[in-house]
Coordinates of C-alpha atoms and ligand atoms in Angstrom, one line a residue:
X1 CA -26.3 -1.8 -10.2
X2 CA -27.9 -2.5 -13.6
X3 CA -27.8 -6.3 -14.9
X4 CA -26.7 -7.5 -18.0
X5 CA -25.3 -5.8 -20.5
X6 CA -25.4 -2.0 -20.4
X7 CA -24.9 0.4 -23.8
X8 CA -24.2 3.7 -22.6
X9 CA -24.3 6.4 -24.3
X10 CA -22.5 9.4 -23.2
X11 CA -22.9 12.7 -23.8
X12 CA -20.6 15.5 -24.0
X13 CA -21.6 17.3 -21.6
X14 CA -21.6 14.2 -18.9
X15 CA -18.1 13.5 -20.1
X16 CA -16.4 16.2 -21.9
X17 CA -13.3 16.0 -22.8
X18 CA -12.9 19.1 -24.6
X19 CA -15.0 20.0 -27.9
X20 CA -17.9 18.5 -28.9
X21 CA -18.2 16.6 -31.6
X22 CA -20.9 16.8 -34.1
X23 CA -20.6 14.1 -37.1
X24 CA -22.5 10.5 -36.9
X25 CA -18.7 9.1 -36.9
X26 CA -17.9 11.0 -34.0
X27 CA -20.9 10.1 -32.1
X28 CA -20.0 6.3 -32.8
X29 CA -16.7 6.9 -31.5
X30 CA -18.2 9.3 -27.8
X31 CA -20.5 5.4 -27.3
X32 CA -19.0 3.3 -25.2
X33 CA -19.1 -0.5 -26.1
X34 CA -21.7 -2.5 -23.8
X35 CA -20.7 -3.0 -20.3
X36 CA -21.4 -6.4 -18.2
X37 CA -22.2 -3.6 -15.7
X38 CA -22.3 -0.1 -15.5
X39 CA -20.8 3.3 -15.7
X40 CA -22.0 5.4 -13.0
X41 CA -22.2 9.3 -13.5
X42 CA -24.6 10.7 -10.8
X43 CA -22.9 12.9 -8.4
X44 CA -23.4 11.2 -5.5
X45 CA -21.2 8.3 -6.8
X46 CA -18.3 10.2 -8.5
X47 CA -17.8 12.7 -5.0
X48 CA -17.4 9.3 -3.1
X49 CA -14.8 8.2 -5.8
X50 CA -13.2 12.2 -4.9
X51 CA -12.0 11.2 -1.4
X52 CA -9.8 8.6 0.1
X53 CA -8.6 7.7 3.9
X54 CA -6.0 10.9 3.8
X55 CA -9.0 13.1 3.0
X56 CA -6.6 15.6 1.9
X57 CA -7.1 15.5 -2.1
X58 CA -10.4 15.6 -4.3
X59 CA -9.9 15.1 -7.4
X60 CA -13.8 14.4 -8.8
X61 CA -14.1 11.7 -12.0
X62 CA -16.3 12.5 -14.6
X63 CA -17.9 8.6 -14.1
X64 CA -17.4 5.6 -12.4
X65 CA -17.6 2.0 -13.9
X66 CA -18.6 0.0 -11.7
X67 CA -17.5 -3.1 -13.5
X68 CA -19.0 -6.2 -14.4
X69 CA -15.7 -8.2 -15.8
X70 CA -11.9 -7.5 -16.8
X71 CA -13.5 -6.9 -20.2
X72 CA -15.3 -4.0 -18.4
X73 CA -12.2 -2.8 -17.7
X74 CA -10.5 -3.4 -20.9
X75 CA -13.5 -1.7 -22.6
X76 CA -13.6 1.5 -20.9
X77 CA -9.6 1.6 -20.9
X78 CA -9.8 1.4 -24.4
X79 CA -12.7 3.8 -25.2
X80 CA -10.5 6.5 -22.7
X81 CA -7.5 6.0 -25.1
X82 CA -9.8 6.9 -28.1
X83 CA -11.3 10.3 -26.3
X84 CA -7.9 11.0 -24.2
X85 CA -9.6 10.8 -21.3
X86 CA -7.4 9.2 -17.9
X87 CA -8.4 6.2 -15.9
X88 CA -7.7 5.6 -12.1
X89 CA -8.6 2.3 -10.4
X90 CA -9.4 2.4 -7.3
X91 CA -9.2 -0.4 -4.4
X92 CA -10.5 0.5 -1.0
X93 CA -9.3 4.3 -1.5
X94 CA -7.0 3.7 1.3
X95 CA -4.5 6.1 -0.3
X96 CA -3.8 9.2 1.5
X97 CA -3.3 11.6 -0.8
X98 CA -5.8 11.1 -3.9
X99 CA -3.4 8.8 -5.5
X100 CA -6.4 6.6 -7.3
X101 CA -8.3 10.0 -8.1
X102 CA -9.0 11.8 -11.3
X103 CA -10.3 14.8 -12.3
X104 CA -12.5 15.3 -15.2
X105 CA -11.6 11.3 -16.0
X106 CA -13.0 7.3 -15.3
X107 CA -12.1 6.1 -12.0
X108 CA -12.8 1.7 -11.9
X109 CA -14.0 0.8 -8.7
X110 CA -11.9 -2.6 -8.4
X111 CA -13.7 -3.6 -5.2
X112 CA -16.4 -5.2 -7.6
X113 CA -14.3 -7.8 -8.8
X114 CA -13.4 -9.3 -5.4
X115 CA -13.7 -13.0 -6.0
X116 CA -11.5 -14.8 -4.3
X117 CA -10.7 -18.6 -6.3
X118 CA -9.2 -21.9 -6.0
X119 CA -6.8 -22.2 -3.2
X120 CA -4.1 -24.6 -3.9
X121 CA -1.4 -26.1 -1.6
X122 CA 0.9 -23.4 -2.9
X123 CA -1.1 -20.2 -4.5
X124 CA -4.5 -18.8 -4.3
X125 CA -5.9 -17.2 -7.6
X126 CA -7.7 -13.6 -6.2
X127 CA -9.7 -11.0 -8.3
X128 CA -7.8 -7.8 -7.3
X129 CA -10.1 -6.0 -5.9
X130 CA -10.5 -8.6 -3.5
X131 CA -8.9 -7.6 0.4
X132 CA -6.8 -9.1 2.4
X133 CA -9.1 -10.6 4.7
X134 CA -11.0 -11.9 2.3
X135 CA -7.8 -14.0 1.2
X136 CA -6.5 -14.9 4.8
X137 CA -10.6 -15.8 5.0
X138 CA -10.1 -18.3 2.0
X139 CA -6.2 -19.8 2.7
X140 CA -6.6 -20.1 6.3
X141 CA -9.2 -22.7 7.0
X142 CA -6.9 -24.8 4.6
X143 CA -4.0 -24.3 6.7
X144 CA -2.3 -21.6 4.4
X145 CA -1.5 -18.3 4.2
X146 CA 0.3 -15.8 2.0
X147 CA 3.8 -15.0 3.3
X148 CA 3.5 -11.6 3.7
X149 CA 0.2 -9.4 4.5
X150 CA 0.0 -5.8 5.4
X151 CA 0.0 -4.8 9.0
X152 CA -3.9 -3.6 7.8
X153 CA -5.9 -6.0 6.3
X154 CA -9.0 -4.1 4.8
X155 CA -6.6 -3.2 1.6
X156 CA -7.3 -4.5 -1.6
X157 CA -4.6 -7.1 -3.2
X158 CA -4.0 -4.8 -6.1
X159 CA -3.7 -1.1 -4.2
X160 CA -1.0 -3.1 -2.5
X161 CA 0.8 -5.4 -5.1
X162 CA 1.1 -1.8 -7.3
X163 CA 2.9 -0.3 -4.1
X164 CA 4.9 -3.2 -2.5
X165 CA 3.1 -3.8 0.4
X166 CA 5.3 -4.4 3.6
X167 CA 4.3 -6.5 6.6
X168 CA 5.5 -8.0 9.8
X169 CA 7.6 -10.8 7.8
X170 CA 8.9 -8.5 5.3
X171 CA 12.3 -8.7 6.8
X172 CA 11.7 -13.0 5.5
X173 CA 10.1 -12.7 2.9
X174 CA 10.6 -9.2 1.0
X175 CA 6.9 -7.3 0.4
X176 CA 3.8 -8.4 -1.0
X177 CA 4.9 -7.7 -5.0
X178 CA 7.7 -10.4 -4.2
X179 CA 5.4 -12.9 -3.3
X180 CA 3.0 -13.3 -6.4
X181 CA 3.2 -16.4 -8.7
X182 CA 1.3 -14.5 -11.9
X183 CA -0.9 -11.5 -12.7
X184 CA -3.9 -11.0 -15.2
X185 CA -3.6 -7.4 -16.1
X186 CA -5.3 -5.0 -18.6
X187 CA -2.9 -2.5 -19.9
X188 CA -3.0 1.6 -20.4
X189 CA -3.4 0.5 -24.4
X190 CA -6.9 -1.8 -23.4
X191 CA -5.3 -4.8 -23.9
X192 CA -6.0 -7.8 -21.3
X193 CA -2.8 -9.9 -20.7
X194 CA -0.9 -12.2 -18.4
X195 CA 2.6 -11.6 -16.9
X196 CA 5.0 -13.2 -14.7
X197 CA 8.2 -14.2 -13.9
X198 CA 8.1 -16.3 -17.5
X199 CA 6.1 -15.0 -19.6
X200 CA 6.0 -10.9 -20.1
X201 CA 8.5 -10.3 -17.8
X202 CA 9.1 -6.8 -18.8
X203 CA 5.1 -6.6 -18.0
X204 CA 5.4 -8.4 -14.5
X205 CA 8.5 -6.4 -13.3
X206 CA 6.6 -2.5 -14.2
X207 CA 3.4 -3.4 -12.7
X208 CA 4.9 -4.6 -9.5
X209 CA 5.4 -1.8 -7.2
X210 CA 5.0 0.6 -10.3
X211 CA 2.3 2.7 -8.7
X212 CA -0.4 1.8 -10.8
X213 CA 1.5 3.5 -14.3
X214 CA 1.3 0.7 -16.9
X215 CA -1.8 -1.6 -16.0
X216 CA -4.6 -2.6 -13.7
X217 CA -4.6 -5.7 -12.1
X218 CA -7.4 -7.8 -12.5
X219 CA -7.0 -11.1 -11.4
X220 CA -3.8 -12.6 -9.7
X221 CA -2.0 -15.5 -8.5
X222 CA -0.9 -15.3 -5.2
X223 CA 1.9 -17.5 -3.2
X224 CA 0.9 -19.4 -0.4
X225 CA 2.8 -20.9 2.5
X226 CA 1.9 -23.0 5.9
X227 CA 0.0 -21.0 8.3
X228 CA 0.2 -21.7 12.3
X229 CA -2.5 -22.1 14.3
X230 CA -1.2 -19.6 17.2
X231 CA 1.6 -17.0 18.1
X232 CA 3.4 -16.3 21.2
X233 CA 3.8 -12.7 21.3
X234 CA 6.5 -10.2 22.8
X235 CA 5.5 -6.6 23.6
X236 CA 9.2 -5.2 24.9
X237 CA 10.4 -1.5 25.6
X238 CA 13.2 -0.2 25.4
X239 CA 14.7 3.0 27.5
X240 CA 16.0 4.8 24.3
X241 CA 16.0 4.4 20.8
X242 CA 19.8 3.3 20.8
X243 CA 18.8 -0.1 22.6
X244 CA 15.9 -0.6 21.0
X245 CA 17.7 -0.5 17.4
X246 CA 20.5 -2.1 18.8
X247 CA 18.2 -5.5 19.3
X248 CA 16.7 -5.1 15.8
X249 CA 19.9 -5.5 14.4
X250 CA 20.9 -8.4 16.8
X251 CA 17.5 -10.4 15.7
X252 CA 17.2 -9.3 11.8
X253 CA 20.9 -11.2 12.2
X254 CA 20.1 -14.4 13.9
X255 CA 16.1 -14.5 12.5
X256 CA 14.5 -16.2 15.7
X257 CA 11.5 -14.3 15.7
X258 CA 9.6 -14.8 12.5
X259 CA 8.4 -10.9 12.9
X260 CA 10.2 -7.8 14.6
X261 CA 8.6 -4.4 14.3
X262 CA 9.3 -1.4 16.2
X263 CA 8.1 1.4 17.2
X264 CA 8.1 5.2 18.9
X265 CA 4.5 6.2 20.3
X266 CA 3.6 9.2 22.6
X267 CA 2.9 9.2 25.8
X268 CA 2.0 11.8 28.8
X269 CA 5.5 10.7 30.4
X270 CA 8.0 11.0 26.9
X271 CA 8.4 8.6 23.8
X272 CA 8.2 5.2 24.4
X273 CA 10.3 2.7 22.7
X274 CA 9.1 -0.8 21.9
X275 CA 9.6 -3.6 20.1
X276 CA 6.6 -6.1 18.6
X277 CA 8.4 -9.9 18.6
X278 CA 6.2 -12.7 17.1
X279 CA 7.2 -16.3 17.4
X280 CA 4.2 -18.4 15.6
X281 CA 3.9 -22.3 16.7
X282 CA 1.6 -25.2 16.0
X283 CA 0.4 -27.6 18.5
X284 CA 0.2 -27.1 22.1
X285 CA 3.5 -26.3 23.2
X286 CA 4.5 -22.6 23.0
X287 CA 8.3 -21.7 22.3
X288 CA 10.8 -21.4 25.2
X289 CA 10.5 -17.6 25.9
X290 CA 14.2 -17.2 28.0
X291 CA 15.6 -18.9 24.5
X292 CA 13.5 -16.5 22.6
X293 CA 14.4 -13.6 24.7
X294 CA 18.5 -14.4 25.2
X295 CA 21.0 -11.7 25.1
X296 CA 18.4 -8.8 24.5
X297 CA 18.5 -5.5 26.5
X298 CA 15.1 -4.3 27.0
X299 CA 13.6 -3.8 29.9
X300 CA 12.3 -7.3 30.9
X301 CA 10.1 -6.3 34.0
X302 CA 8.1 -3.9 31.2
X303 CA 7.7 -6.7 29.0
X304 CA 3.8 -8.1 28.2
X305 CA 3.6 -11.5 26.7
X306 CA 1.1 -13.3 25.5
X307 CA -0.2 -16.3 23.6
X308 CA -2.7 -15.3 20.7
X309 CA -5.1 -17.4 17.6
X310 CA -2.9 -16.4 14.3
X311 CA -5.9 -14.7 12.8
X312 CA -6.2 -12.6 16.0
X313 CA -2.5 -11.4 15.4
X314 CA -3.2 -10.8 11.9
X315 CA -6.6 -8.9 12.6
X316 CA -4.5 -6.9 15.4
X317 CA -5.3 -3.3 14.0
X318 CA -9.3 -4.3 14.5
X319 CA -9.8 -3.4 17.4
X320 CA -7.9 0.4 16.6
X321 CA -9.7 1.0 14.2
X322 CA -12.9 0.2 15.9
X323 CA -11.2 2.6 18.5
X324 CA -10.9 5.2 15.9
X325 CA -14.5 5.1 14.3
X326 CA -16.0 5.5 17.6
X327 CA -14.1 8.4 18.6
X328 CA -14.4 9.9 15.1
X329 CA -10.3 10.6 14.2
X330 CA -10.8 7.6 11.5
X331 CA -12.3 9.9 9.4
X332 CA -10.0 13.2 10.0
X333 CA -7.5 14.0 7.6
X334 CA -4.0 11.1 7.5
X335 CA -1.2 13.2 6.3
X336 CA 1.4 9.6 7.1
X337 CA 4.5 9.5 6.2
X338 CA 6.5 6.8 5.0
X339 CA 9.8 6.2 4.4
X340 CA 12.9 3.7 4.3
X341 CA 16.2 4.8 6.1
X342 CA 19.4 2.7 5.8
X343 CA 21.3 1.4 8.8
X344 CA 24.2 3.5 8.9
X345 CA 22.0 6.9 9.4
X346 CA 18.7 5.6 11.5
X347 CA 20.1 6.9 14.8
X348 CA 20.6 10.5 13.6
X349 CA 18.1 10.4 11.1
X350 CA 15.1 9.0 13.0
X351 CA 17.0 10.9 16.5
X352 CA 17.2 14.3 15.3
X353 CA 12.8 13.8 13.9
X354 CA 12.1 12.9 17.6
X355 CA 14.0 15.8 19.5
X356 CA 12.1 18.2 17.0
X357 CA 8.8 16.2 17.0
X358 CA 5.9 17.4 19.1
X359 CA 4.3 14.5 19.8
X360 CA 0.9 16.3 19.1
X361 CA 2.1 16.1 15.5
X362 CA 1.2 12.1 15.4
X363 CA -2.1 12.6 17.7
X364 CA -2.7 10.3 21.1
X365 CA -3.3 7.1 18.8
X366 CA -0.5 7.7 16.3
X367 CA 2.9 6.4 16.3
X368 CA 6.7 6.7 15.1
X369 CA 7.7 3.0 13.0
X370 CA 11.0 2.0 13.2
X371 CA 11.3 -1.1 11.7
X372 CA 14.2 -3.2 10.6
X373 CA 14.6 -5.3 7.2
X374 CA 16.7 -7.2 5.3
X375 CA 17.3 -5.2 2.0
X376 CA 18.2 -9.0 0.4
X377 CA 14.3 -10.3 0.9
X378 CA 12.9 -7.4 -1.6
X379 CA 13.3 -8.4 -5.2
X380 CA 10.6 -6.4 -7.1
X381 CA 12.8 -4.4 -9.1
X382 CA 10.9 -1.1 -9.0
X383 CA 10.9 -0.7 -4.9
X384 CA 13.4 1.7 -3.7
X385 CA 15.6 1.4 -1.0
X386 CA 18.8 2.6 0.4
X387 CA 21.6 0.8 -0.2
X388 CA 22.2 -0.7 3.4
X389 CA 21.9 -4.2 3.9
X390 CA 20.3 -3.8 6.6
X391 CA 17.0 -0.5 6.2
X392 CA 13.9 0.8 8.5
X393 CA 10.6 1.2 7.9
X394 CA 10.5 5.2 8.8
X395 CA 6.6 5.9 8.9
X396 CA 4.8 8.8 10.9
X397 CA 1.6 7.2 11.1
X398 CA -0.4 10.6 12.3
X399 CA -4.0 10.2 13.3
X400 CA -4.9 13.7 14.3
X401 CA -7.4 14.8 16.8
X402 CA -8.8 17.6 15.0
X403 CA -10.6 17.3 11.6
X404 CA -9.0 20.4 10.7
X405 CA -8.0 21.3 7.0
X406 CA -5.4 24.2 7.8
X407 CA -3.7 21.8 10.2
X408 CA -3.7 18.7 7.9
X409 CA -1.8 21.5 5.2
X410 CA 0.7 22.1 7.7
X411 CA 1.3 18.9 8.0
X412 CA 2.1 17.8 4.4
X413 CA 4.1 20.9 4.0
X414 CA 6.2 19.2 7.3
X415 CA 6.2 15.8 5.6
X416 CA 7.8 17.7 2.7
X417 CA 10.5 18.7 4.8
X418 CA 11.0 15.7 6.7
X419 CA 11.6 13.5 3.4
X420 CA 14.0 16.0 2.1
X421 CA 16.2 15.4 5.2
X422 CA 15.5 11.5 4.8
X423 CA 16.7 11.6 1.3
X424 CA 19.8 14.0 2.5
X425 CA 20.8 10.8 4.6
X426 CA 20.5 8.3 1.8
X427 CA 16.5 7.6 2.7
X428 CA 14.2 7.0 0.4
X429 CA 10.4 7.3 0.3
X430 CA 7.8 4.7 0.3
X431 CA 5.4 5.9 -1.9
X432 CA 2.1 5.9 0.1
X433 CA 2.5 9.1 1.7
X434 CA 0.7 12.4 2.1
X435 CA 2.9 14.6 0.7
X436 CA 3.9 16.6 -2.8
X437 CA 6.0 14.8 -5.4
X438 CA 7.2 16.6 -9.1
X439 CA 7.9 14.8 -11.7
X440 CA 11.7 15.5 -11.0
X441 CA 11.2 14.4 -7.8
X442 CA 10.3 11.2 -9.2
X443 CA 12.5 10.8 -11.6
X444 CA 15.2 10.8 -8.6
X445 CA 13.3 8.6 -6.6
X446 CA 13.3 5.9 -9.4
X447 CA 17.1 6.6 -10.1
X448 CA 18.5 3.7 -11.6
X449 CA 15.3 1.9 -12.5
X450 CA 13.3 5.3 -14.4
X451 CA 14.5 4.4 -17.7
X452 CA 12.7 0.7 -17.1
X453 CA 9.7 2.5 -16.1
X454 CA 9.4 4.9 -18.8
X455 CA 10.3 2.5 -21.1
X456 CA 6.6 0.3 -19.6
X457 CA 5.2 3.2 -19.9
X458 CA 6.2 4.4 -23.4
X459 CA 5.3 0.5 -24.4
X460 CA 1.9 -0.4 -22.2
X461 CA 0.8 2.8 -21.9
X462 CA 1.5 4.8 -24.7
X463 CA -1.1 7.7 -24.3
X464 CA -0.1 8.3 -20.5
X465 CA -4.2 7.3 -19.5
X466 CA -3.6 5.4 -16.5
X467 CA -3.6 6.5 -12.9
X468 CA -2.4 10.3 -12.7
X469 CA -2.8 10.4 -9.0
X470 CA 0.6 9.7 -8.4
X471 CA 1.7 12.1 -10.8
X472 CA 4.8 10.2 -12.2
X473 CA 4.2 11.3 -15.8
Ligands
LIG1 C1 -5.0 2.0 7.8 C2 -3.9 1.7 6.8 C3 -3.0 0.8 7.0 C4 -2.0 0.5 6.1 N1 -1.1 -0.5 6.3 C5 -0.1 -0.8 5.4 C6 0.8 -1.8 5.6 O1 0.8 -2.5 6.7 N2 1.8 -2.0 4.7 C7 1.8 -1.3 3.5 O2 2.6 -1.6 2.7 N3 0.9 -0.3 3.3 C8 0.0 0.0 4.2 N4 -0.9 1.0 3.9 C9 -0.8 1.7 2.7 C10 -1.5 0.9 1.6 O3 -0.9 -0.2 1.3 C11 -1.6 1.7 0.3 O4 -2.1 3.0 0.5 C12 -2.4 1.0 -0.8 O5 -2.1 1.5 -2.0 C13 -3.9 1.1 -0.5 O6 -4.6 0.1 -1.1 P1 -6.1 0.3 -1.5 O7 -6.7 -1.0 -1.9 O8 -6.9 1.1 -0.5 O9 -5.8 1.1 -2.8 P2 -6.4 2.6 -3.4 O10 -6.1 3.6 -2.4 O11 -7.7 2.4 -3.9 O12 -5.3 2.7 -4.6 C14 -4.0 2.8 -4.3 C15 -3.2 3.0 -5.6 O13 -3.3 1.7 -6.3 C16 -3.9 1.9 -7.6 N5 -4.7 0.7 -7.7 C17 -5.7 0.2 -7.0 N6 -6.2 -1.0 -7.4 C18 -5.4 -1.3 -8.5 C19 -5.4 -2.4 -9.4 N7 -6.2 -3.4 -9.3 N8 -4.4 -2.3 -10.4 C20 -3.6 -1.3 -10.5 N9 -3.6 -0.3 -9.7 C21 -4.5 -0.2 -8.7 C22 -4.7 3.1 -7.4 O14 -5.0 3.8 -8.7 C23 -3.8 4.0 -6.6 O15 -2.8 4.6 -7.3 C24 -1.9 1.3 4.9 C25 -2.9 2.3 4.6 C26 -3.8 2.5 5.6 C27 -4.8 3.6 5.3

């Protein structure tokens, strides 16, 4: 990385964006401004910036800023505008289908600006590039913790905020884009800026689960709430998929776990149906498990549970994805699916995927999520969801066992089909998933809110530069 401040000259050929200009005013316009860091264009770097965790798309930049500041970022967002070029920022590439790629553009790697700030009793100030852990790193020794983080922690704070970003405690607490006090942002026109619930509001509302189409986020202020110390955990199965959605609608009523996920996961005998209850405590004295446990139907002899640390809850998918390195699958292809189905067509909807599904389709270590939430926690206004109170996470987390390309195609083209019969039954998708979108297709997923969010786009970004991956506009 070069120190200090950087003047880089670019030529046309390094970063053409069609002609070449010849007059001494046109050169001045080609230069970018100097950089607090860099802007990378060896090969090396921009194939990196080409690939992501789906490993599906490649889409190669013509740079990569590697920047120094949010003025780094304004700069180069600015200079793009001037030469037309596009801009995706990308924060740790966990996308699955090149959705913080580019071709022939700038990509910002985000993960340079990772400080994470003062922690106050009630809100942590994070750059966005920062992760997860790195927050929980920061709030927890204080006691604190943000109310809802990703089941994953090794995302970056922005690649999720742009997205939602649902957790255990969504069905509290709504997503992550919810749960923010105030964002720094620089916008598709170059300018830096501050939105929130106050001040910008218009601002606040687009970049929030907007995918990325109206700003990056540089910098931003994060709720915080008391974290306990430990949490008494309930693995429980279920013999069908009827019972087991049958207690997530009993406990997303009465709330007396603070965390209910479920899930559908291969095994050599048949699907296996199980629920993941979390009751966090303080102190010494772990909650009464027959109160916890009342009135549900699972089947108690199969039952695992255990006391845990927080963190080691929090951390849980560690030791997966440990799993997965060493057996080499982490870095095959991830064509995941992910939707939200409303409670009146989960049993038929999610029923009529499993009797169809071969389970070779979501790999040994994959697995089916069917999880229930409360549609009244989610207030950013530019997640979908059906219209039931009462929705489920619908995710087909696939980890396949072959790094094959062919297979991986197959597999988006059968992601296509599935959403089409979620949306038939009044699903909707959540947009971090492997799988073909139009414009049109967008439009309709937006429904009622795409006027707002073309209206952002028309007003922050005006020349359409800013993250084409998810090809929205
Ligand atoms: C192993 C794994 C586990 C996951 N678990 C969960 C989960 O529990 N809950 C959940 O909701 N999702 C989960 N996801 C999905 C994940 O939240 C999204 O894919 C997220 O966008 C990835 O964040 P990232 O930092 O890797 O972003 P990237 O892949 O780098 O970027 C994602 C999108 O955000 C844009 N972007 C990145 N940084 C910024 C920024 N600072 N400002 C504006 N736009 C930006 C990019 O251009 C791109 O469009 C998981 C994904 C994986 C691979």
């Amino acid at each position: 990385m070069m120190a200090g401040s950087a003047t880089v000259a670019l030529g046309a050929s390094a970063l053409a964006s069609g002609g070449t200009s010849t007059s001494a005013a046109d050169r001045d316009e080609q230069r970018l401004p100097p950089l607090d860091d860099e802007l990378r264009l060896d090969e090396a770097t921009r194939s990196t910036a080409a690939d992501d965790f789906g490993h599906i798309v490649h889409k190669t930049p013509n740079g990569v800023l590697l920047p120094g500041s949010p003025q780094d970022v304004a700069t180069v967002v600015e200079w793009a505008n001037r030469r037309g070029q596009q801009v995706a920022p990308q924060g740790q590439s966990h996308s699955v289908y090149g959705r913080a790629q580019v071709a022939d553009g700038i990509v910002i790697d985000m993960s340079l600006l990772r400080t994470v700030h003062d922690v106050e009793a009630d809100r942590v100030v994070v750059d966005a590039g920062a992760t997860w852990s790195e927050v929980v790193a920061a709030t927890l020794p204080r006691g604190l913790v943000p109310p809802v983080l990703t089941d994953y922690l090794q995302l970056s704070v922005g690649g999720t905020l742009v997205v939602g970003g649902v957790g255990a405690t969504t069905t509290r607490h709504g997503v992550q884009s919810d749960n923010v006090v105030e964002l720094d942002v620089v916008t598709g026109a170059g300018e830096q800026t501050t939105c929130s619930p106050h001040h910008n509001r218009d601002l606040f509302d687009a970049v929030r689960a907007g995918l990325g189409q109206v700003a990056i986020i540089t910098r931003a202020t994060l709720e915080l709430v008391p974290a306990p110390t430990q949490v008494r955990r309930f693995l429980l199965i279920y013999p069908d998929l009827a019972s087991m959605l049958a207690d997530q609608r009993l406990l997303a009523a009465d709330g007396r776990f603070d965390a209910v996920q479920g899930a559908v996961v291969p095994t050599p005998e048949g699907w296996r149906y199980r629920l993941d209850a979390i009751a966090p405590f303080a102190g010494e004295q772990p909650p009464d498990d027959d109160a916890l446990l009342g009135g549900l139907s699972d089947v108690r002899s199969a039952a695992e549970i255990s006391t845990m640390p927080y963190f080691d809850f929090l951390n849980r998918l560690a030791q997966l994805e440990q799993l997965l390195r060493s057996n080499g699958q982490w870095f095959h292809p991830h064509p995941w699916l992910t939707t939200f189905v409303g409670d009146a067509h989960v049993e038929a909807a999610v029923g009529s995927e499993l009797a169809n599904l071969p389970p070779a389709d979501l790999g040994t270590f994959g697995q089916l999520v069917v999880s229930a939430f409360r549609r009244d926690a989610f207030t950013s206004p530019l997640l979908q969801l059906p219209d039931d109170h009462l929705c489920y996470a619908f995710n087909l987390i696939r980890i396949p066992t072959t790094p094959d390309e062919t297979e991986a195609a197959r597999l988006v083209q059968a992601n296509r089909a599935i959403y089409d019969r979620v949306r038939d039954a009044g699903g909707v998708l959540y947009p971090v998933s492997a799988l073909p979108m139009s414009r049109r297709d967008w439009r309709r997923h937006f429904g009622d809110r795409w006027n707002d969010l073309r209206r952002a786009k028309r007003n922050f970004d005006p020349r359409r530069v800013l993250t084409p991956g998810y090809e929205v506009f």
